[in-house]
C-alpha positions as a printed NumPy array, in Angstrom:
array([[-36.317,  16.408, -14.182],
       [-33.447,  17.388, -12.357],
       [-29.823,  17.013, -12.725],
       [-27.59 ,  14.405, -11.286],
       [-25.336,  15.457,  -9.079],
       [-21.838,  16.071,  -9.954],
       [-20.966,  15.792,  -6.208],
       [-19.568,  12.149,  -7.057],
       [-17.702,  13.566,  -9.669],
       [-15.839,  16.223,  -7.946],
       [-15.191,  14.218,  -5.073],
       [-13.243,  12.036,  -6.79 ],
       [-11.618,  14.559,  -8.825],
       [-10.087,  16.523,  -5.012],
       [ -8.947,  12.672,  -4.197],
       [ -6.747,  12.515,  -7.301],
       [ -5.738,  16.492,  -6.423],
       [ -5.309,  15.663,  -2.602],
       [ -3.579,  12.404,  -3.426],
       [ -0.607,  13.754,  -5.839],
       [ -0.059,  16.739,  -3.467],
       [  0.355,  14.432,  -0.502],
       [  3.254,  12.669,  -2.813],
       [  4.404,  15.925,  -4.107],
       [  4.749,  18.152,  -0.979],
       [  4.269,  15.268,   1.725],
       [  1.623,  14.968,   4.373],
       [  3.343,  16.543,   7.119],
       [  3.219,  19.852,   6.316],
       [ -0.206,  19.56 ,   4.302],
       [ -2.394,  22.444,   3.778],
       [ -5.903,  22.832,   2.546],
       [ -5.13 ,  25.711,   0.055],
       [ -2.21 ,  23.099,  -1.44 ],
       [ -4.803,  20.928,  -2.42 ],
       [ -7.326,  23.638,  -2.904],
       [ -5.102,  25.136,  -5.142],
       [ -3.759,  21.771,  -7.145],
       [ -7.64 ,  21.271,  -8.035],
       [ -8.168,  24.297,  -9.042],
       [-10.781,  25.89 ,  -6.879],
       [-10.973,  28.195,  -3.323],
       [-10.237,  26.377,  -0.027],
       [-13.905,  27.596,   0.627],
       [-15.441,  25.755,  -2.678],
       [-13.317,  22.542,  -1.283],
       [-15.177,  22.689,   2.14 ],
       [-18.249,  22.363,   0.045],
       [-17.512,  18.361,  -0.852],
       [-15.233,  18.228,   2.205],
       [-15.418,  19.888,   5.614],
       [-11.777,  19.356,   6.924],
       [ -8.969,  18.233,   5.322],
       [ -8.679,  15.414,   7.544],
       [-12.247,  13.918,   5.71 ],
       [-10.415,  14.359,   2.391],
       [ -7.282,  12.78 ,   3.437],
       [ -9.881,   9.712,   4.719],
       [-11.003,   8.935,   1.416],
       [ -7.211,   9.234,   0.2  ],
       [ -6.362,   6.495,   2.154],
       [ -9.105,   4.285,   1.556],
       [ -8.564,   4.916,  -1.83 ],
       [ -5.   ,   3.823,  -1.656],
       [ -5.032,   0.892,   0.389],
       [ -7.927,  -0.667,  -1.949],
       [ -5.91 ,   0.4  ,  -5.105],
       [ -2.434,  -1.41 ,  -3.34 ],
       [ -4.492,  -4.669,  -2.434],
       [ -6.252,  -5.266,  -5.496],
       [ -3.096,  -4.547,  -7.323],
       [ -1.238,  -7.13 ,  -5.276],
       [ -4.166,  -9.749,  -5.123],
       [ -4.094,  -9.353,  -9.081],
       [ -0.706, -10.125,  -9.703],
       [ -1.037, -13.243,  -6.985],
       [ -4.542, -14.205,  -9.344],
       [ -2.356, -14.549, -12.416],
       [  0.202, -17.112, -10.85 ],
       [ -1.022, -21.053, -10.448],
       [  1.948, -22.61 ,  -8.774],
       [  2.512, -21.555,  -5.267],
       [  6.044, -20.859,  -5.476],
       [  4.943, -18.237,  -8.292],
       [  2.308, -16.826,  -6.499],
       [  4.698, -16.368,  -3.376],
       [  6.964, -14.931,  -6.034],
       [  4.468, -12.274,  -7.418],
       [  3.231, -11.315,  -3.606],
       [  6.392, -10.286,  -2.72 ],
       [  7.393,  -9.049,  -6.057],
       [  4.115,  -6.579,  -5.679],
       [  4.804,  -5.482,  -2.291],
       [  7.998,  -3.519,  -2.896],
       [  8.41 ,  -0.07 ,  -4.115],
       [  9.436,   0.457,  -7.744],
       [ 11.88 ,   3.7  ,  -6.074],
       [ 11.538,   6.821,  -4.768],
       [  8.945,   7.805,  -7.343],
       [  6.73 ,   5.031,  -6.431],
       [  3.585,   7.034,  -6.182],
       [  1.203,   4.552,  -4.912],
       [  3.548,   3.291,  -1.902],
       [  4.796,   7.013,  -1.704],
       [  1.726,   7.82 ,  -0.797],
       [  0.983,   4.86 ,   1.71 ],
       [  3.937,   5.648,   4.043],
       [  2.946,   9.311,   3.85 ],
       [ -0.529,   8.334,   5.272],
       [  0.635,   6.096,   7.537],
       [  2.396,   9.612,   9.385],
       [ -1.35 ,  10.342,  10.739],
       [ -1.875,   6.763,  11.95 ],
       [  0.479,   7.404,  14.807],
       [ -1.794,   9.96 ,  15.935],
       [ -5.366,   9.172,  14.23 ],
       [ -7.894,   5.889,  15.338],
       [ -9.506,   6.21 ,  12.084],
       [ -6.104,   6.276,   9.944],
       [ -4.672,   3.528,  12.042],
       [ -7.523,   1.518,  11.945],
       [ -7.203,   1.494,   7.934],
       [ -3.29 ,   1.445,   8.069],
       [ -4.351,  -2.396,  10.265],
       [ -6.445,  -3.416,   7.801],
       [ -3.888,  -3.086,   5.006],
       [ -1.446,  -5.196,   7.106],
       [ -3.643,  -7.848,   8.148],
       [ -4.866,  -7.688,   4.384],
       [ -1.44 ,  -8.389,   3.027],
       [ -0.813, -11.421,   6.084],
       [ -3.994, -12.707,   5.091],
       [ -2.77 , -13.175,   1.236],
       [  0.82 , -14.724,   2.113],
       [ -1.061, -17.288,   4.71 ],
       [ -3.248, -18.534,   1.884],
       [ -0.23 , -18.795,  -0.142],
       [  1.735, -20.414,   2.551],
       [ -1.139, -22.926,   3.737],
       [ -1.383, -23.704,  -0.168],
       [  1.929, -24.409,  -0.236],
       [  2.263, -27.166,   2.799],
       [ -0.779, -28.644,   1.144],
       [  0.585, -29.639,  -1.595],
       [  3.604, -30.638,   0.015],
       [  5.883, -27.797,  -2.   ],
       [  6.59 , -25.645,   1.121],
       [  7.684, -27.406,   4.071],
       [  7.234, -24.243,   6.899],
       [  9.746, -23.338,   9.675],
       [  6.908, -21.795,  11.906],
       [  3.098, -21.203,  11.755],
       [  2.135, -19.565,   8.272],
       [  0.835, -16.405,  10.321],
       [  4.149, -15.511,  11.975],
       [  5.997, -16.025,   8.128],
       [  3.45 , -14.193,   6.889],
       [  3.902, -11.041,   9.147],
       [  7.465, -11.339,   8.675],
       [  7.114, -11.124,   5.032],
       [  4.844,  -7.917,   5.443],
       [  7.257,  -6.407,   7.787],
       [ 10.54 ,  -6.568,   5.875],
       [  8.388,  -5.633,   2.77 ],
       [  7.508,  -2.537,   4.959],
       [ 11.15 ,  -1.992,   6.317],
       [ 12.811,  -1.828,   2.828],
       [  9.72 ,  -0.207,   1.911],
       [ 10.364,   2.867,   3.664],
       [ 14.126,   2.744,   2.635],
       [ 13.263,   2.348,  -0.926],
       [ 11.742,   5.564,  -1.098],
       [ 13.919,   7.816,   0.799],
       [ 14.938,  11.128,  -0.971],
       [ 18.825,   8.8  ,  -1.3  ],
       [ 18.082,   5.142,  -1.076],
       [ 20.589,   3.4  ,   1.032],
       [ 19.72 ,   0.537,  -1.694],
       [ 18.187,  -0.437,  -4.419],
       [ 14.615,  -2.638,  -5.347],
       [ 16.684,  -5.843,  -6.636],
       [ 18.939,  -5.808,  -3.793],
       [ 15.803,  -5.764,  -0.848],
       [ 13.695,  -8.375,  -3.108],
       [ 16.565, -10.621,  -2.76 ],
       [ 16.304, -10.468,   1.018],
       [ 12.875, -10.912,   1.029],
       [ 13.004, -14.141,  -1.003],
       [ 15.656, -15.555,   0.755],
       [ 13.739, -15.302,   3.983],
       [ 10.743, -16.599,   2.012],
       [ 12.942, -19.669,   1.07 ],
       [ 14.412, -20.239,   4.143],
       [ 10.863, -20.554,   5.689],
       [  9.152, -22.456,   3.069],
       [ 12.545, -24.444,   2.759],
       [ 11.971, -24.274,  -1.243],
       [ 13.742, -22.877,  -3.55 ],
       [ 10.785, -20.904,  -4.961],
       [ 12.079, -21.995,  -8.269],
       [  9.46 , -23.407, -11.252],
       [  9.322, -26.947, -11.495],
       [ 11.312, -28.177, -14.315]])
């Protein structure tokens, strides 16, 4: 009988290698012997599982951008009230700091898209993702008569994305310009000005 294959296995294990050493050493100036040598193993023995460092960085990606959504669709899940769940969404969205690996690692990917179809194309689908989840909260919202919209739930909801990306990217300079609490703030107070609600639980 033969043995399973531990390709799987190690795969997954030169993601996790490739995916701290993109947040360690940034993406930029990326080698395949820095990951090679974070796993543990010869650049040659990593060409085995992958054959560029491009096709590892793929699976990085994909990796991340599932990880980030599901987090953020969980944290939406566990909310019943719309101004809650609007609440969580944007709560989720925003780096935790400079050490945020997870969003770290995003914006670091998101480098390649400018020059990559395949990156970009992934680096979209996280976007339109992340509108898709604030227009169901937003339609919910007007349903029920809670929000009362200043514009079409898709443009709020891309504006909601987009600041979340802008403060994003200052959050995790190597000196902040400011902090998480201060850019959540803004965020909310755009998403109350839109939804004309004060987000606030019922009494």
């Amino acid at each position: 009988m033969a043995r399973p294959s531990k390709a799987p296995e190690r795969r997954a294990e030169l993601v996790a290698a490739a995916r701290h050493t993109v947040v360690e050493r940034g993406v930029l100036n990326l080698k395949l012997r820095d990951v090679a040598d974070h796993a543990g193993m010869s650049p040659g023995s990593l060409l085995y599982y992958y054959p560029s460092l491009s096709d590892l960085l793929e699976d990085v990606q994909q990796e991340a951008v599932e990880r980030f959504c599901v987090e953020r669709e969980a944290a939406v899940a566990a909310e019943a009230d719309p101004r809650a769940r609007l609440r969580a969404m944007i709560g989720s969205g925003l780096p935790n700091g400079k050490n945020d690996e997870l969003c770290v690692l995003l914006y670091e990917l998101g480098t390649i898209a400018r020059r990559e179809p395949a990156y970009a194309a992934r680096h979209i689908a996280l976007y339109e993702r992340q509108v898709r989840g604030y227009v169901g909260i937003l339609e919910a919202g007007a349903a029920t008569g809670i929000f009362d919209l200043t514009d079409d739930p898709v443009t709020i909801a891309r504006n909601l994305v987009t600041l979340e990306d802008g403060y994003g990217l200052h959050l995790t300079q190597a000196v902040p310009p400011l902090d998480r609490s201060v850019a959540e703030t803004a965020v909310l107070s755009y998403a109350r000005v839109s939804t004309r609600c004060s987000l606030e639980d019922p009494a």
